[in-house]
Short mmCIF file of C-alpha atoms in Angstrom, two decimals:
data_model
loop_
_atom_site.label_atom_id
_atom_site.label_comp_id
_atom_site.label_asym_id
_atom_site.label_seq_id
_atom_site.Cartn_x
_atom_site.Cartn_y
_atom_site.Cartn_z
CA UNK A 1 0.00 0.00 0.00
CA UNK A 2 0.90 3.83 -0.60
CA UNK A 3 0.17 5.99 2.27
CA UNK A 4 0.21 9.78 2.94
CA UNK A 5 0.18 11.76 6.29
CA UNK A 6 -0.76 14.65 6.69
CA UNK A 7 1.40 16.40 9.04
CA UNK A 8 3.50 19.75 10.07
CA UNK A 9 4.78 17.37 13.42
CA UNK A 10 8.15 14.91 12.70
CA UNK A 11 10.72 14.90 15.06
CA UNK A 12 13.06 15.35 11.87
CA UNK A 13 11.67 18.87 11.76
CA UNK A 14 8.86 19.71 14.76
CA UNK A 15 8.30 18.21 17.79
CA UNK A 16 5.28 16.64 19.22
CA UNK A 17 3.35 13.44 20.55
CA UNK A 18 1.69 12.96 16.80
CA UNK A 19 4.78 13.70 14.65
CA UNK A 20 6.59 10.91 16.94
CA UNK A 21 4.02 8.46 16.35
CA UNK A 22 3.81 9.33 12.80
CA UNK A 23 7.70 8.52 12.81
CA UNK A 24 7.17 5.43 14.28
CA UNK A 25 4.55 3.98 12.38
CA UNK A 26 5.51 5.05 8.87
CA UNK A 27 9.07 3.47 9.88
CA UNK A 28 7.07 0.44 10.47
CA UNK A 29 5.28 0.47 7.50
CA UNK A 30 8.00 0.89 5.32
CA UNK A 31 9.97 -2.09 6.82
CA UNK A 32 6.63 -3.96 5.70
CA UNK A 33 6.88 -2.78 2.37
CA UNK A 34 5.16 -0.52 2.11
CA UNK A 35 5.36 3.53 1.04
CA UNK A 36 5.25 5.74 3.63
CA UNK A 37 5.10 9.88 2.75
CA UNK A 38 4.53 12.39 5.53
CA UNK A 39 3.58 15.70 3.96
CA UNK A 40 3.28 18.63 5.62
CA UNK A 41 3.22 22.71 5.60
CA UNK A 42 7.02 23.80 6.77
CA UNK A 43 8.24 27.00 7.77
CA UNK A 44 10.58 27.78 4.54
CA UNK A 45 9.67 30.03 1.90
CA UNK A 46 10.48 26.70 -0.41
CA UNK A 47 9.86 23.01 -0.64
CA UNK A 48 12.19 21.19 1.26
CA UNK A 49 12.23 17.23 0.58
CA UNK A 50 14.05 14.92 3.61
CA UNK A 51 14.06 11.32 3.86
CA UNK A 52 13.88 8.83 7.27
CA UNK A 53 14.55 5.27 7.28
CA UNK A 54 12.65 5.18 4.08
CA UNK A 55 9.86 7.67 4.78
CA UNK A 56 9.99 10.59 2.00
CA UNK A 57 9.56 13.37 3.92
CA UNK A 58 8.01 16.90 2.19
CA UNK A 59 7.80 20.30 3.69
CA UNK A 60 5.31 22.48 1.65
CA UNK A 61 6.62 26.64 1.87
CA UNK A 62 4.55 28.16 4.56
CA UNK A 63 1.84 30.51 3.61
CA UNK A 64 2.15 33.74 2.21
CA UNK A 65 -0.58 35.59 3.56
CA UNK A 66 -1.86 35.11 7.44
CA UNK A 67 -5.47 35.75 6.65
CA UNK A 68 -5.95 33.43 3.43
CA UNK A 69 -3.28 30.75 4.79
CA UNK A 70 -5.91 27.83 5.24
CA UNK A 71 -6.69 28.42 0.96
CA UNK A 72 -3.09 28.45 0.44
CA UNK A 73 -2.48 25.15 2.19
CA UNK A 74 -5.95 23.97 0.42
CA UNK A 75 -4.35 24.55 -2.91
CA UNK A 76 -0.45 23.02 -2.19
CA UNK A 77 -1.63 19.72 -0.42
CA UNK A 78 -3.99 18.77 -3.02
CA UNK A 79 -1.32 20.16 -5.77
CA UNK A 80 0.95 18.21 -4.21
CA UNK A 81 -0.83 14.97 -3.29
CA UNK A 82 -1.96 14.93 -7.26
CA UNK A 83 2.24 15.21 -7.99
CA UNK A 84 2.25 12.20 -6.18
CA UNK A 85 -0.67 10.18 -7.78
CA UNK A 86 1.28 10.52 -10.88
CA UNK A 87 3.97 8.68 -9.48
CA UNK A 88 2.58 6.35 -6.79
CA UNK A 89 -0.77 5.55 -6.59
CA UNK A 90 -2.31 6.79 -2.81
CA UNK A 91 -4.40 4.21 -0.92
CA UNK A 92 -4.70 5.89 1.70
CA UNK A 93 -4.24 9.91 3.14
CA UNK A 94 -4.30 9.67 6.42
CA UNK A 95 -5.17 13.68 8.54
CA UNK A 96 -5.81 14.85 12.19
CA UNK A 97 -9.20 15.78 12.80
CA UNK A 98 -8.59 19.24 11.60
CA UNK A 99 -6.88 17.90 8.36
CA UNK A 100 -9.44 15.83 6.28
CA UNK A 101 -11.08 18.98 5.11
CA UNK A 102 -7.97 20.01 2.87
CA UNK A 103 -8.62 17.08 0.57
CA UNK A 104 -10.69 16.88 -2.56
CA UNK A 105 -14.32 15.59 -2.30
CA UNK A 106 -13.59 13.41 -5.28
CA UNK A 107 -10.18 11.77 -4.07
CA UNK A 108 -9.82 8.16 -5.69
CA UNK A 109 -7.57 7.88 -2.43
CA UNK A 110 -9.49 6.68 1.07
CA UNK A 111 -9.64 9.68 3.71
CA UNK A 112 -8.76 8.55 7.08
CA UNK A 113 -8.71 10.50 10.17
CA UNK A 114 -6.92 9.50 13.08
CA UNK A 115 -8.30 11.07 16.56
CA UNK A 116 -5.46 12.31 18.43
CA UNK A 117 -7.25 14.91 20.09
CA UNK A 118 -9.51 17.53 17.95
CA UNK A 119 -10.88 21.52 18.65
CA UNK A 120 -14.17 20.23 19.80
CA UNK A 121 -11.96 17.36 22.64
CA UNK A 122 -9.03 19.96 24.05
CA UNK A 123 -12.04 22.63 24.08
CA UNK A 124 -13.88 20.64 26.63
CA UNK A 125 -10.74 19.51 28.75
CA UNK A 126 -9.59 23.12 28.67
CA UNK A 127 -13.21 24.37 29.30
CA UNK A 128 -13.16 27.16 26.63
CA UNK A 129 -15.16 28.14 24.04
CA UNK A 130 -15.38 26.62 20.41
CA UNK A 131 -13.96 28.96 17.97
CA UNK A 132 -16.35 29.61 14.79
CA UNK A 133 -13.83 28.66 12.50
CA UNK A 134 -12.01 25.66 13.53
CA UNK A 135 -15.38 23.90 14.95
CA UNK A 136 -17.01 24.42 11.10
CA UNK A 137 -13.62 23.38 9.95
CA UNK A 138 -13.09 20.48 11.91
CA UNK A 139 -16.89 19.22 11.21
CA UNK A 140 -16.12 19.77 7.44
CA UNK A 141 -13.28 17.29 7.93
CA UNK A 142 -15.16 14.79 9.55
CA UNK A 143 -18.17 14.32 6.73
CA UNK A 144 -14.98 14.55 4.20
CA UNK A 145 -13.07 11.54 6.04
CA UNK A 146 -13.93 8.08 4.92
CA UNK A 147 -13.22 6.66 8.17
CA UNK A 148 -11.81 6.95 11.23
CA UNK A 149 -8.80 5.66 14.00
CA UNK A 150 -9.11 6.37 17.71
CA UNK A 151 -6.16 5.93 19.60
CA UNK A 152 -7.99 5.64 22.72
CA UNK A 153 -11.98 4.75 24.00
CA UNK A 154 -11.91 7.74 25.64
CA UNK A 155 -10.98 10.24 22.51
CA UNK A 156 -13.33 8.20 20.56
CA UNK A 157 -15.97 8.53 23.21
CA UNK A 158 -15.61 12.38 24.31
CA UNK A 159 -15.43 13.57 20.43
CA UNK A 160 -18.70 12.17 19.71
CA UNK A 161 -20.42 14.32 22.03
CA UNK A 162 -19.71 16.88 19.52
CA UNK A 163 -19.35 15.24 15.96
CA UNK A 164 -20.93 12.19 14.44
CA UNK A 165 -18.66 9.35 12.92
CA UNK A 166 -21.90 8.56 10.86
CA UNK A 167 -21.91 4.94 9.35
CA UNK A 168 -18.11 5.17 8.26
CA UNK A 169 -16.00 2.59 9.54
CA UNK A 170 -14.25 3.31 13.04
CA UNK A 171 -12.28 1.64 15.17
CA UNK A 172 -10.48 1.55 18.17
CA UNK A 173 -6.86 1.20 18.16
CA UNK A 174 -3.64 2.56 20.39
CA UNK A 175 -0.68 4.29 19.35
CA UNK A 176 2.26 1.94 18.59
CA UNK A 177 5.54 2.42 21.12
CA UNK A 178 9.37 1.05 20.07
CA UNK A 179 9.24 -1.85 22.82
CA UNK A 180 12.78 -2.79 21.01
CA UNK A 181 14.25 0.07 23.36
CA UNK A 182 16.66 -1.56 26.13
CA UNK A 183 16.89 -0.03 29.30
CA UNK A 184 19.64 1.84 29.79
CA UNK A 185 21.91 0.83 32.05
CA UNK A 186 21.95 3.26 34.54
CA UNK A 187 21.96 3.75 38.64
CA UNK A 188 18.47 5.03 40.11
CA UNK A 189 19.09 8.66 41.86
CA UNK A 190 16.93 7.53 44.72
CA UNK A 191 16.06 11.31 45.12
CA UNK A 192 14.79 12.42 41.97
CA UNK A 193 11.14 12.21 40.54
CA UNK A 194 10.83 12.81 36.23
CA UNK A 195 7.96 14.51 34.56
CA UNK A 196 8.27 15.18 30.68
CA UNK A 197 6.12 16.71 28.16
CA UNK A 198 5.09 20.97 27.69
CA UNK A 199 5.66 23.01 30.78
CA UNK A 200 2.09 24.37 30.77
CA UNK A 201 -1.41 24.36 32.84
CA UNK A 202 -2.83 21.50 30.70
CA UNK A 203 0.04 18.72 31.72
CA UNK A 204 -0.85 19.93 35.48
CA UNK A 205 2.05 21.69 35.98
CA UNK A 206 0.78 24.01 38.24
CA UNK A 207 -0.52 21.07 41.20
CA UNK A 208 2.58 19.03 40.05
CA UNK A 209 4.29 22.03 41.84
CA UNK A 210 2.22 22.53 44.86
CA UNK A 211 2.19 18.45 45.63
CA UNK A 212 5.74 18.62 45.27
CA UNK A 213 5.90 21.08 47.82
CA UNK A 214 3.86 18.68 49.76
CA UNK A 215 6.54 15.90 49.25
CA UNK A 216 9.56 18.32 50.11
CA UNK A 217 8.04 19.71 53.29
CA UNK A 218 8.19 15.59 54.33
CA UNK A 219 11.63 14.99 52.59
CA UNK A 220 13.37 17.56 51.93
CA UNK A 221 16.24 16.32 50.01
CA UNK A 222 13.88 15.18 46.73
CA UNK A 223 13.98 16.89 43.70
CA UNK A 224 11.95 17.18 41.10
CA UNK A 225 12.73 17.26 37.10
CA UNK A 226 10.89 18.71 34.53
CA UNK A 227 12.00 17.93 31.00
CA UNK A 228 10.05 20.09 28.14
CA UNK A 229 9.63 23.42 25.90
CA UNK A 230 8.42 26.05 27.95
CA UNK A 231 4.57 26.86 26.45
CA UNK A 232 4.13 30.41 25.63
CA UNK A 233 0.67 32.49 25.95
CA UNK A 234 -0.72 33.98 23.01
CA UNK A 235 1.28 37.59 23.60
CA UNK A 236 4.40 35.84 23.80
CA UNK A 237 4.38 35.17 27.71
CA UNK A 238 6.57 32.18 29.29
CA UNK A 239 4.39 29.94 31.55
CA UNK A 240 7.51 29.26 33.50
CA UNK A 241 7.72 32.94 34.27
CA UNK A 242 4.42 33.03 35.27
CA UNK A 243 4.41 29.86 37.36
CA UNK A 244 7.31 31.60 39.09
CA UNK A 245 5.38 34.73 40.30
CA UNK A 246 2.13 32.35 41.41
CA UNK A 247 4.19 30.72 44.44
CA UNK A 248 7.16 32.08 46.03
CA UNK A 249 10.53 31.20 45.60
CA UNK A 250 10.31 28.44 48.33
CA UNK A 251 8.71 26.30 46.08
CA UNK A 252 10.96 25.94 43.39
CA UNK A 253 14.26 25.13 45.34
CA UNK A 254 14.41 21.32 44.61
CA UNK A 255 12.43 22.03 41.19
CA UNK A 256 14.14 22.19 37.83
CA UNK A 257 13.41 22.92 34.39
CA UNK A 258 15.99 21.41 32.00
CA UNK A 259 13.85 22.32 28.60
CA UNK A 260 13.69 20.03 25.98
CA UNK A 261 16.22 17.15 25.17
CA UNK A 262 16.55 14.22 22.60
CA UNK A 263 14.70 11.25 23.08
CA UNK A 264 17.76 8.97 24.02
CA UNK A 265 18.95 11.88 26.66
CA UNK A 266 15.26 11.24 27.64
CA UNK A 267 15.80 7.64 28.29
CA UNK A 268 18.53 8.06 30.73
CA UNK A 269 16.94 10.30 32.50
CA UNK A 270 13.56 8.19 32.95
CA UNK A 271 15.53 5.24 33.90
CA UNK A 272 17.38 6.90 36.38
CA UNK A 273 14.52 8.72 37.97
CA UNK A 274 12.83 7.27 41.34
CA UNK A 275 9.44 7.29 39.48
CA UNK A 276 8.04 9.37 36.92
CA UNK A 277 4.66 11.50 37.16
CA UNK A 278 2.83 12.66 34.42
CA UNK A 279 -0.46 14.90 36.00
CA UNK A 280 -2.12 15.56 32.52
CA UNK A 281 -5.42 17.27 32.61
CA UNK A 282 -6.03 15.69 29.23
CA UNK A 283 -4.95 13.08 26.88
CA UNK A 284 -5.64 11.22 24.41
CA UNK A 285 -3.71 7.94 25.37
CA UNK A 286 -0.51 9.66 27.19
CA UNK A 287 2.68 8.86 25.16
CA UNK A 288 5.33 9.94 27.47
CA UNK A 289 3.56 6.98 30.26
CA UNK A 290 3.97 4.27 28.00
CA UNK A 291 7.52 5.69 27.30
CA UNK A 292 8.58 5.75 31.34
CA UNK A 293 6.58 2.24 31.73
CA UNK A 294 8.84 0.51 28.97
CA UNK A 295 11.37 1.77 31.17
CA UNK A 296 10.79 -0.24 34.00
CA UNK A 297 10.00 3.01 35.69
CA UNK A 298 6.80 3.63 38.44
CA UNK A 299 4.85 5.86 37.02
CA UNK A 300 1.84 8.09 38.41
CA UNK A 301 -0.99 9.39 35.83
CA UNK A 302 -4.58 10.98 35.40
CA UNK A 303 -7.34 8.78 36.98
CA UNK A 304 -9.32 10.65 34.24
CA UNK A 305 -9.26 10.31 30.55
CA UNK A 306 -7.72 7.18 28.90
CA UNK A 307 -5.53 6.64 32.43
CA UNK A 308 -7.64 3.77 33.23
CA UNK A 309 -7.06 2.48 29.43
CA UNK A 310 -3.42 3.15 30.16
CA UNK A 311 -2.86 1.88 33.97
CA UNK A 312 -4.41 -0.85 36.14
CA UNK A 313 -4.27 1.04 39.36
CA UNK A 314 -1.97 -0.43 41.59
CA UNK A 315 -1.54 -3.03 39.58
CA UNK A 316 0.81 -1.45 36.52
CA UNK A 317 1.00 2.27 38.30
CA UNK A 318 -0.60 4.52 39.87
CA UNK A 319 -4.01 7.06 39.14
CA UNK A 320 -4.26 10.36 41.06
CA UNK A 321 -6.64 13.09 40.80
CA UNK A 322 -4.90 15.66 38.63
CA UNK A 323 -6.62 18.50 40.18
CA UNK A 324 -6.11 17.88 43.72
CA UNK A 325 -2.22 18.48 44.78
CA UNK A 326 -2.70 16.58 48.03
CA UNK A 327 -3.91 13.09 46.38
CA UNK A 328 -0.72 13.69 44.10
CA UNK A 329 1.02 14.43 46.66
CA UNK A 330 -0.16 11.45 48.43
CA UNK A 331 0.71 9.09 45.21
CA UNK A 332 4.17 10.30 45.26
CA UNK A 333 4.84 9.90 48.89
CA UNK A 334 3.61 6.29 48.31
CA UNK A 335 6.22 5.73 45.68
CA UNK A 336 9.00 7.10 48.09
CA UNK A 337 8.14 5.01 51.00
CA UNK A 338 7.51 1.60 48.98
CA UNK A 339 10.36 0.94 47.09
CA UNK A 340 9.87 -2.09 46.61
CA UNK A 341 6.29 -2.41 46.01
CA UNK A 342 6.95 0.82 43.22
CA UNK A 343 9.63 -1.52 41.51
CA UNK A 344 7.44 -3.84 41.38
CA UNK A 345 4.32 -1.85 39.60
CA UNK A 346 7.00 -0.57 36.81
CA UNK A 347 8.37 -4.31 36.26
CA UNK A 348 4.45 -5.04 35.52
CA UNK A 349 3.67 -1.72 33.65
CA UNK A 350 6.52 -2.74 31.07
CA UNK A 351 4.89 -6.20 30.62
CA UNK A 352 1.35 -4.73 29.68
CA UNK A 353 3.39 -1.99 27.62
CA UNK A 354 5.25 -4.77 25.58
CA UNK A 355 1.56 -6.63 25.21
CA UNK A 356 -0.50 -4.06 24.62
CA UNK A 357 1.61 -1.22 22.71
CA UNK A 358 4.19 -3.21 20.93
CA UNK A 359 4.63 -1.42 17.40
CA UNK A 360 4.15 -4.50 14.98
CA UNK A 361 1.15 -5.61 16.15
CA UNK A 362 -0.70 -2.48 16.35
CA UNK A 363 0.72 -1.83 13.01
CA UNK A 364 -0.74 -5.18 11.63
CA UNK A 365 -4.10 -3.64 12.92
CA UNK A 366 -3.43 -0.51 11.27
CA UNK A 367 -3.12 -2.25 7.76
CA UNK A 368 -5.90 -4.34 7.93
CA UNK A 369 -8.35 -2.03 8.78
CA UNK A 370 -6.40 0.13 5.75
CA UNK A 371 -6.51 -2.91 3.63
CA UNK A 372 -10.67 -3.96 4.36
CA UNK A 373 -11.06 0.36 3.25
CA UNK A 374 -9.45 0.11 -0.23
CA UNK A 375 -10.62 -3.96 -0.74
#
């Protein structure tokens, strides 16, 4: 099969949880045999072709003008995808929710849009408002897709409250994770706790840093690692900067914020962690938990959302309530004074990662239900 994805996020070129598992599936499916092409609106005023393990790799020039950009992009994609068709016939394009509506009504290709998290989802998590534009835009993409892929029950669940699927085909399946990776062999720092992923209100940063305070009134010698891109506000604004001037300066003496590193720096840095926490308002299915579970590592996440999909409480990890800093608090104390009960939840959370996540089987279910689309 030839397959195209949509997408500005590739760790080749922009970071992010969908550009990662874009990388790691289209890897995948090229090792299969398969063509992979990952096509996407760059930041140059020119095309820019790369290639990955296989997977062409095109950067579009960005838009010209601000206000007509989502024409512009209308025009190049489908310009570009027809290049393609001259070449290599497309089975499948495969968009975020946002996505589908760039592509032609009369595609010979199958539209397939993969829920990682639309407008209408982060806009109830965040509990804002649905902008105009992007809600009629992200509704136009849905009746233009010819199916769907829901990484989690819960995306799949919480987006229908605001979109139909319709009669088109749907189903169910995670994101794929590298289970190849071997631990790195490293010491534990018995005094350091790892969260990773944006610095910003949505990963509950903000009770992440009042249940720490919790845990460093009790033991004072922990520290706690934040690894991540700062998130700016709309005028430019560091959420770091204001995090800073919410709690006083007491608060931040065992906390540190590293910014963002490579994935293998990453690695070290989970497996030598105590634990790892990841309080996330809202996910979709929470790539950074599976990462830290692979890695042996205890991990605390959301009791909301797909954590249950993700975690079999005190079984695999552990769920906490994201908006309350003393259950977090509580959850991390637990992992400091059970050792050896917390080694034993991240020895089981890898298991049930390297069952339930491993790459090629959820990429055999990825080309079947690609395969029973085009059949």
């Amino acid at each position: 099969m030839n397959i195209v994805f949509i997408s500005n996020e590739y760790p080749t070129w922009a970071p992010g949880g969908k550009g990662t598992f874009v990388q790691t599936f289209a890897r995948e499916l090229v090792k299969d045999g398969h063509t992979a092409i990952v096509l996407g609106i760059g930041e140059d005023s020119k095309k820019v072709i790369l290639e990955d393990n296989g997977v062409q790799l095109i950067r579009l020039p960005k838009p010209i003008s601000p206000v007509a950009r989502y024409i512009e992009n209308f025009i190049r994609i489908n310009k570009e995808l027809k290049r393609i068709q001259k070449t290599t016939a497309i089975d499948i394009v495969e968009t975020s929710e946002l996505d589908c509506a760039y592509l032609s009504k009369n595609a010979s290709y199958k539209k397939v849009i993969r829920l990682h998290g639309g407008h209408h989802f982060f806009a109830e998590a965040e509990k804002r408002d649905i902008d105009p534009i992007k809600g009629k835009r992200e509704k136009k993409s849905f009746k233009n897709a010819d199916a769907f892929i829901a990484v989690s029950n819960y995306v799949k669940t919480h987006t229908e409250k605001y979109i139909t699927y319709g009669t088109k085909p749907l189903k169910i399946i995670n994101n794929p994770i590298d289970t190849a990776l071997t631990i790195p062999d490293v010491s534990v720092t018995e005094n350091r706790v790892l969260f990773a992923g944006t610095i910003c209100e949505k990963k509950g940063v903000f009770e992440l840093v009042e249940a720490f305070q919790l845990v460093k009134d009790k033991y004072p010698k922990m520290h706690l690692d934040l690894y991540g891109r700062d998130w700016l506000y709309p005028n430019g604004d560091s959420f770091i900067d204001a995090l800073k001037k919410k709690y006083s300066a007491s608060y931040f003496e065992n906390v540190h914020f590293h910014g963002a590193i490579s994935r293998t720096e990453l690695n070290i840095k989970y497996a030598s962690a105590l634990f790892c926490i990841f309080p996330s308002h809202m996910e979709t299915q929470g790539l950074v938990t599976l990462e830290a579970m692979l890695l042996e590592k205890p991990v605390v996440f959301s009791q909301y959302g797909p954590g249950p999909e993700t975690i079999q409480h005190m079984h695999t990890g552990l769920l906490c309530d994201v908006y309350d800093p003393v259950d977090i608090a509580e959850k991390m104390l637990w992992c400091i004074e059970n050792k050896k009960a917390a080694n034993s939840l991240g020895k089981k959370g890898r298991q049930q990662v390297m069952q339930k996540f491993e790459k090629h089987k959820i990429v055999e279910e990825n080309t079947a239900f690609y395969k029973s689309l085009i059949n």
